[in-house]
Short mmCIF file of C-alpha atoms in Angstrom, two decimals:
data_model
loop_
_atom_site.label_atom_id
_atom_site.label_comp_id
_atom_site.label_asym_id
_atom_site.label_seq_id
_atom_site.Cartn_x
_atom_site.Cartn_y
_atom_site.Cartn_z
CA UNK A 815 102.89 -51.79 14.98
CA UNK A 816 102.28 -51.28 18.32
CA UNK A 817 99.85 -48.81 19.06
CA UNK A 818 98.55 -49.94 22.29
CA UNK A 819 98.90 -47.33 24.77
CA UNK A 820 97.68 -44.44 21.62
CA UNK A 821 94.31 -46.22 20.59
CA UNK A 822 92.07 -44.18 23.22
CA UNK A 823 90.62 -41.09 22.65
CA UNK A 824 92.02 -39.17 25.22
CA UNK A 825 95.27 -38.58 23.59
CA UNK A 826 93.46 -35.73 21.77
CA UNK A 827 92.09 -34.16 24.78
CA UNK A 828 89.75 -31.67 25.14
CA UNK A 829 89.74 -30.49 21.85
CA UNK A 830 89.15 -34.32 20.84
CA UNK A 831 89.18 -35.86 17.09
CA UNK A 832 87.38 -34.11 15.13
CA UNK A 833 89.40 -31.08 14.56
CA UNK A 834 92.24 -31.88 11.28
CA UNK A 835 94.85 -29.79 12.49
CA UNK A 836 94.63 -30.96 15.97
CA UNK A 837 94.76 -34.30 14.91
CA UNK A 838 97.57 -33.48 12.91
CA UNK A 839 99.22 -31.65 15.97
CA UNK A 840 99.18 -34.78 17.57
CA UNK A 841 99.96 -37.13 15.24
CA UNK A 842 103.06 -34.83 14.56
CA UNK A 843 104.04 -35.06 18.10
CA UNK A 844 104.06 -38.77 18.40
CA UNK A 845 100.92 -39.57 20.25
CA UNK A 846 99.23 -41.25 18.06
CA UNK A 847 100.71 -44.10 15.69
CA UNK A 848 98.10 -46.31 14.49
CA UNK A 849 95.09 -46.22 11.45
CA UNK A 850 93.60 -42.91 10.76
CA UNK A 851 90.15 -44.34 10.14
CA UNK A 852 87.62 -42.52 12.13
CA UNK A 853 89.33 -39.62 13.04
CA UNK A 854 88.39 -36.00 11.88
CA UNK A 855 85.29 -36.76 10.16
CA UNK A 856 84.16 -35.30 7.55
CA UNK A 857 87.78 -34.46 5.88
CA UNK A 858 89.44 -35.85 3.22
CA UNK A 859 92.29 -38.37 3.96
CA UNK A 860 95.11 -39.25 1.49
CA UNK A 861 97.55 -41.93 0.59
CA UNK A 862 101.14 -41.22 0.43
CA UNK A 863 104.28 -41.81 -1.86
CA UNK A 864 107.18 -40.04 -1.80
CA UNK A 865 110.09 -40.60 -4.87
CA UNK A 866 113.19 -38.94 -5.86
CA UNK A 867 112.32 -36.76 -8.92
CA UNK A 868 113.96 -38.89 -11.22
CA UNK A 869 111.25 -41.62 -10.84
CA UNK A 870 108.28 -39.19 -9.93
CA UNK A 871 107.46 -38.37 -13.77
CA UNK A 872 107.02 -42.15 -14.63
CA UNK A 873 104.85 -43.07 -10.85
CA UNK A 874 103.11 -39.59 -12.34
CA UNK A 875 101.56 -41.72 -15.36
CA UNK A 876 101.06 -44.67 -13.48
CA UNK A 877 98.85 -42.95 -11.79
CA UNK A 878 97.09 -41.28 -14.83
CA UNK A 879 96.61 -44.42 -16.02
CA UNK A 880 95.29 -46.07 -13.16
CA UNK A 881 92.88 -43.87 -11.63
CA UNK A 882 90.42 -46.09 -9.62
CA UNK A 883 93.39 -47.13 -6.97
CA UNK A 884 95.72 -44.32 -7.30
CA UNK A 885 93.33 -40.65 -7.55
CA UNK A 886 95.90 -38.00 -7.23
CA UNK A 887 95.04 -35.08 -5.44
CA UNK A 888 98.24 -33.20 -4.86
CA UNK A 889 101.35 -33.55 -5.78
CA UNK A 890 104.46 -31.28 -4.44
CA UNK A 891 107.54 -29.20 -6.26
CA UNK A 892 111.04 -31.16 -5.66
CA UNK A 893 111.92 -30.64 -1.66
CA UNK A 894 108.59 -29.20 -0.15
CA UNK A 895 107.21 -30.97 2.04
CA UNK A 896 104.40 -28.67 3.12
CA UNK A 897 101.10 -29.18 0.84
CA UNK A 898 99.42 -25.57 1.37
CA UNK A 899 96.39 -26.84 -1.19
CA UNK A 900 95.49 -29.53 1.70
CA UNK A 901 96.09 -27.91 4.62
CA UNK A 902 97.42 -24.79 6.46
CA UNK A 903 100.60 -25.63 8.41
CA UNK A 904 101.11 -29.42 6.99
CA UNK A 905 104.55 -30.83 6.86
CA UNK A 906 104.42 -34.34 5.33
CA UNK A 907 107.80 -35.31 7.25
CA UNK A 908 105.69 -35.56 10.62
CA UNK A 909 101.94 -35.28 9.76
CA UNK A 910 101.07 -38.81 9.17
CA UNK A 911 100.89 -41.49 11.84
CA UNK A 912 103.72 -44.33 10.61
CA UNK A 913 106.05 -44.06 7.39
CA UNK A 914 107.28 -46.67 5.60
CA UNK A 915 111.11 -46.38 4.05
CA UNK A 916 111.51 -48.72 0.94
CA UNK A 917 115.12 -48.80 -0.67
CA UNK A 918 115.14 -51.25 -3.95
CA UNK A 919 111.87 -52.34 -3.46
CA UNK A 920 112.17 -53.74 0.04
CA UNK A 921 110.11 -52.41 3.56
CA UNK A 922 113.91 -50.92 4.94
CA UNK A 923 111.78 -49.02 8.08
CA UNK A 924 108.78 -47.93 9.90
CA UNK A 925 109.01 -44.29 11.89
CA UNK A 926 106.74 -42.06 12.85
CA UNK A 927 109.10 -38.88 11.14
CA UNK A 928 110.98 -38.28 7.73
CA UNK A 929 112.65 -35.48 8.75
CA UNK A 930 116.11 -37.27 9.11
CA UNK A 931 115.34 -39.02 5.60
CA UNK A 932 114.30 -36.26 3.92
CA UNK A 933 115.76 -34.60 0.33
CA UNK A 934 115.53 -31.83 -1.98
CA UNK A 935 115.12 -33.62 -4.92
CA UNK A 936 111.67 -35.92 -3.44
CA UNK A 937 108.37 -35.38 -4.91
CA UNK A 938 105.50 -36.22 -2.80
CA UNK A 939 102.08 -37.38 -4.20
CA UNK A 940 98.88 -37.62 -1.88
CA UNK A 941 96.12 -40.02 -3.53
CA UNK A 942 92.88 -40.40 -2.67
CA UNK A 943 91.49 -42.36 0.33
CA UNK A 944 88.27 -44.77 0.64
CA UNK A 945 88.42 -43.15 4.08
CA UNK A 946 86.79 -40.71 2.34
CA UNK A 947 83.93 -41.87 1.15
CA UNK A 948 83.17 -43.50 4.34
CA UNK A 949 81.40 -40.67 6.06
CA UNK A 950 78.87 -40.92 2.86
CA UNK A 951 78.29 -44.10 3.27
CA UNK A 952 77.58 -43.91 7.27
CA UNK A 953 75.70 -40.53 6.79
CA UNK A 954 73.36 -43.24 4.08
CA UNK A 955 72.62 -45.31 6.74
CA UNK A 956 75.21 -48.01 6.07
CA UNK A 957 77.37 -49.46 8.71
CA UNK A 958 80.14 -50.47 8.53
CA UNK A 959 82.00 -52.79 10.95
CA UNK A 960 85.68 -52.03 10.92
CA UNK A 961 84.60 -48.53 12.25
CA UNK A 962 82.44 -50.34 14.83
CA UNK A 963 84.86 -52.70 16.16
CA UNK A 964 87.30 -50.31 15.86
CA UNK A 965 90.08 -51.90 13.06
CA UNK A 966 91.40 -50.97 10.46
CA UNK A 967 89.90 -51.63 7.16
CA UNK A 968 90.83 -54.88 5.50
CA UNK A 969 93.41 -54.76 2.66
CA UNK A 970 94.40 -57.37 -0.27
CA UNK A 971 95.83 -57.52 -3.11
CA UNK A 972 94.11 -58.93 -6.37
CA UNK A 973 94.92 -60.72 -9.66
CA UNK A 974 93.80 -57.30 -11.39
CA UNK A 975 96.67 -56.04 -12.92
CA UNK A 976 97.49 -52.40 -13.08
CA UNK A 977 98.47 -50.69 -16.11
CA UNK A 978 101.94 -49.92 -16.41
CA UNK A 979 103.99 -46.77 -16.44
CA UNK A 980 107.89 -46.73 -16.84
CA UNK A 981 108.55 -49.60 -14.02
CA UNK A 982 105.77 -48.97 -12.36
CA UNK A 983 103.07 -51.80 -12.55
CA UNK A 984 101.53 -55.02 -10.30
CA UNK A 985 98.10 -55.66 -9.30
CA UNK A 986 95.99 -54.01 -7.71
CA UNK A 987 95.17 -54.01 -3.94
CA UNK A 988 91.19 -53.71 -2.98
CA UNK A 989 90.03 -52.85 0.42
CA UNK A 990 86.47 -55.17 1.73
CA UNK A 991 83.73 -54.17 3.64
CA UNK A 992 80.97 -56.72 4.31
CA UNK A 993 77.14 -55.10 4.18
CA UNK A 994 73.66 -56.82 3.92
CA UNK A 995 72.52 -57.59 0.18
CA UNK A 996 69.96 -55.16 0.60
CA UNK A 997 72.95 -52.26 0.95
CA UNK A 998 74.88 -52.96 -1.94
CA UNK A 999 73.01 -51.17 -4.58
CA UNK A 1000 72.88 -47.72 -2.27
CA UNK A 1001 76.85 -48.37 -1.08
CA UNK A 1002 77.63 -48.29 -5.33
CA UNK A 1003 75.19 -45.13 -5.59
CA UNK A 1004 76.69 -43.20 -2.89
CA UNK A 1005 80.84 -44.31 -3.39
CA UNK A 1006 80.11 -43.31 -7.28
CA UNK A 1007 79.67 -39.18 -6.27
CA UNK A 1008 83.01 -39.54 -4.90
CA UNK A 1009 86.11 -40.61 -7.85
CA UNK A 1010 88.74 -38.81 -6.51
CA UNK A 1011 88.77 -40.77 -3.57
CA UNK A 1012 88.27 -44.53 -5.59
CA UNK A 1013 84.89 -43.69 -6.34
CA UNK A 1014 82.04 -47.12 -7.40
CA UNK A 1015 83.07 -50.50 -6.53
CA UNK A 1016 85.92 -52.15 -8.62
CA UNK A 1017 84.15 -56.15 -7.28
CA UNK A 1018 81.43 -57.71 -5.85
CA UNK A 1019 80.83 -60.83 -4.16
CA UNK A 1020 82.90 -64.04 -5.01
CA UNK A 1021 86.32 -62.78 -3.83
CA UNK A 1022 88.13 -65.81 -5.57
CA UNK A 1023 87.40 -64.52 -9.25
CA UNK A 1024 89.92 -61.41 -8.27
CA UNK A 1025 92.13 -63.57 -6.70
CA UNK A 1026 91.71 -63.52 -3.38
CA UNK A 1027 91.47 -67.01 -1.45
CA UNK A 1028 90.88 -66.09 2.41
CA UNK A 1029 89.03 -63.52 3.76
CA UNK A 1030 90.44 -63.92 7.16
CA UNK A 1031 93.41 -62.90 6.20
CA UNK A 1032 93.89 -60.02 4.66
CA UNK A 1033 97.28 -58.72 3.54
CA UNK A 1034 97.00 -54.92 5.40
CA UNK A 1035 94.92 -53.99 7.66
CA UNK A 1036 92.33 -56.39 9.94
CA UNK A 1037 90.31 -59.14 8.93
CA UNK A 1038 86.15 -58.40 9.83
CA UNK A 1039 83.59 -61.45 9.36
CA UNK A 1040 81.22 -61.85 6.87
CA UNK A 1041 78.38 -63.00 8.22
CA UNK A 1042 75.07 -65.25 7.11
CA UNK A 1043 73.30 -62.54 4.58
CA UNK A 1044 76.26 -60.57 3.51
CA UNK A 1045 78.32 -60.03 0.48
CA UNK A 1046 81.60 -58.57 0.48
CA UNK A 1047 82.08 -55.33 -2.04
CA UNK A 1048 85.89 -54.47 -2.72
CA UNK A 1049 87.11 -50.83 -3.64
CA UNK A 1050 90.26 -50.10 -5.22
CA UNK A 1051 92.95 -48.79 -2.30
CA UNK A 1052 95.75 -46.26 -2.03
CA UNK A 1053 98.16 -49.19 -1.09
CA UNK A 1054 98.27 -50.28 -4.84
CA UNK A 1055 101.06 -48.03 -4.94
CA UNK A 1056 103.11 -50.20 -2.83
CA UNK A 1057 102.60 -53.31 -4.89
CA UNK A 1058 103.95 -51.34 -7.42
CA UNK A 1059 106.83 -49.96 -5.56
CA UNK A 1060 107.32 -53.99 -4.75
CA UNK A 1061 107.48 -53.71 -8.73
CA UNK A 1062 109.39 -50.66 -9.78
CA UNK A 1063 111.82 -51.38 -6.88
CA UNK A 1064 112.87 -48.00 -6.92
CA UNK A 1065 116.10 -47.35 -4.75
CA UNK A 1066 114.84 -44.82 -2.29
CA UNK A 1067 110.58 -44.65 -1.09
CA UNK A 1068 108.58 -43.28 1.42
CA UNK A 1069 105.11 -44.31 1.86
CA UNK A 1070 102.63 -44.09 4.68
CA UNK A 1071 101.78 -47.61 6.39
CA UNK A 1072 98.39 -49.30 5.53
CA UNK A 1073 95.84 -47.29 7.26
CA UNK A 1074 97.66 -44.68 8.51
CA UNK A 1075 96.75 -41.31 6.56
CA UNK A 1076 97.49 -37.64 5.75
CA UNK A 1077 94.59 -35.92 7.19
CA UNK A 1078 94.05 -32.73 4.98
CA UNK A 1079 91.56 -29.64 5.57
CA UNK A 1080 89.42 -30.08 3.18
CA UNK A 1081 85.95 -31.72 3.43
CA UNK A 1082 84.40 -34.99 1.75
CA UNK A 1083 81.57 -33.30 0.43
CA UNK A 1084 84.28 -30.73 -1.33
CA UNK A 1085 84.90 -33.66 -3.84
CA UNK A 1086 81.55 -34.90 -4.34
CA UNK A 1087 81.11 -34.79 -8.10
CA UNK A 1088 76.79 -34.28 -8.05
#
């Protein structure tokens, strides 16, 4: 993904980032392909899958029955694709930044519109996004360094299997953010208010006993160091429905590309649950 000449923040002009449907306005013009991380703070962002109807009753349960990675918090009638419970004026064919197109399991595409894919029989889910929770954690003093240098958040996937639904299964995919020792404990306290968007921690510390053997490379997103005093906490992500699209190999998907979100309307502190 090249995103080079977008990454500034004067493609949003003077009524900047903060502002969801602007944001959206833009995105939905082109202007701005890359990770959504950062922008209009303060409002909830969401993961996105996108199946015929045929499949969307069995990725339905998977998601039931996987709630830490895969928090649903809309899901559409056969053929709309605006999502009036998220936002006024959203159409999911142009309102995220980069789609992926999957057909039998296998990354067919990347676009930055649907429109010319699009059918009446798809059923579009939004999940939750650690995203999210990020303004809670920042507003709690934490920092955290993807957003400081800038990257996206670091992606991988796990040995943690999901539970299955129909074909849909896999592991699960965690995202990492490296904070001082001393952080930890507050980082669990404050994610916990917030389950429909991944909520507590799923891991922390020794990556290897989920499965992971290299923190330098993540599989989505960008690798951030870990430096002398840290420890690494790992959430549960939005892209474990990928992994088990890679499963189901279902022969028609549209998902959103690691990073890269559906910015709704509503507001973080809307889903905090105390």
């Amino acid at each position: 993904m090249d995103s080079t000449h977008n990454n500034t923040p004067e493609v949003f002009g003077s009524a900047g980032s903060s502002n969801a449907a602007h944001v959206r306005s833009v995105i939905r013009q082109g202007l701005w392909t890359s990770h959504t991380s950062g922008l209009a703070d303060g409002h909830v962002q969401g993961n996105l899958v996108i199946l015929p109807e045929v499949q969307a009753g069995d990725f339905l349960r998977f998601c039931q029955r996987n709630p830490k990675p895969c928090p649903v918090l809309a899901v559409s009638e056969p053929g709309q694709f605006t999502l009036p419970s998220l936002g006024e004026g959203i159409d999911i064919r142009s309102d995220v930044p980069l789609y992926r197109v999957w057909r039998h399991g296998e990354l067919a595409d990347e676009v930055t519109d649907i429109a010319a894919f699009w059918r009446p029989d798809l059923v579009t889910f939004i999940l939750g996004c650690s995203f999210s929770f990020e303004s809670a954690l920042i507003e709690a003093g934490i920092r955290l360094r993807h957003i400081d240098e800038g990257k996206n958040v670091a992606m991988f996937r796990t040995n943690v299997q999901t539970e299955t639904a129909g074909p849909f299964g896999g592991p699960m995919v965690v995202t990492m953010r490296p904070m001082p020792a001393a952080d930890v404990i507050r980082a669990v306290q404050v994610t916990s208010r917030f389950p429909n968007v991944h909520g507590a921690p799923v891991h922390i510390g020794d990556p290897s006993l989920i499965g992971i053997a290299d923190l330098d490379k993540p599989d989505y997103g960008d690798a951030v160091a870990l430096m002398p005093g840290e420890i690494p906490v790992f959430w549960a992500c939005g892209v474990t429905p990928q992994s088990a699209i890679l499963h189901a190999q279902p022969a028609f998907c549209i998902t959103h590309a690691p990073g890269c979100m559906l910015i709704s309307d509503l507001l973080n502190h809307q889903l905090a649950s105390f």
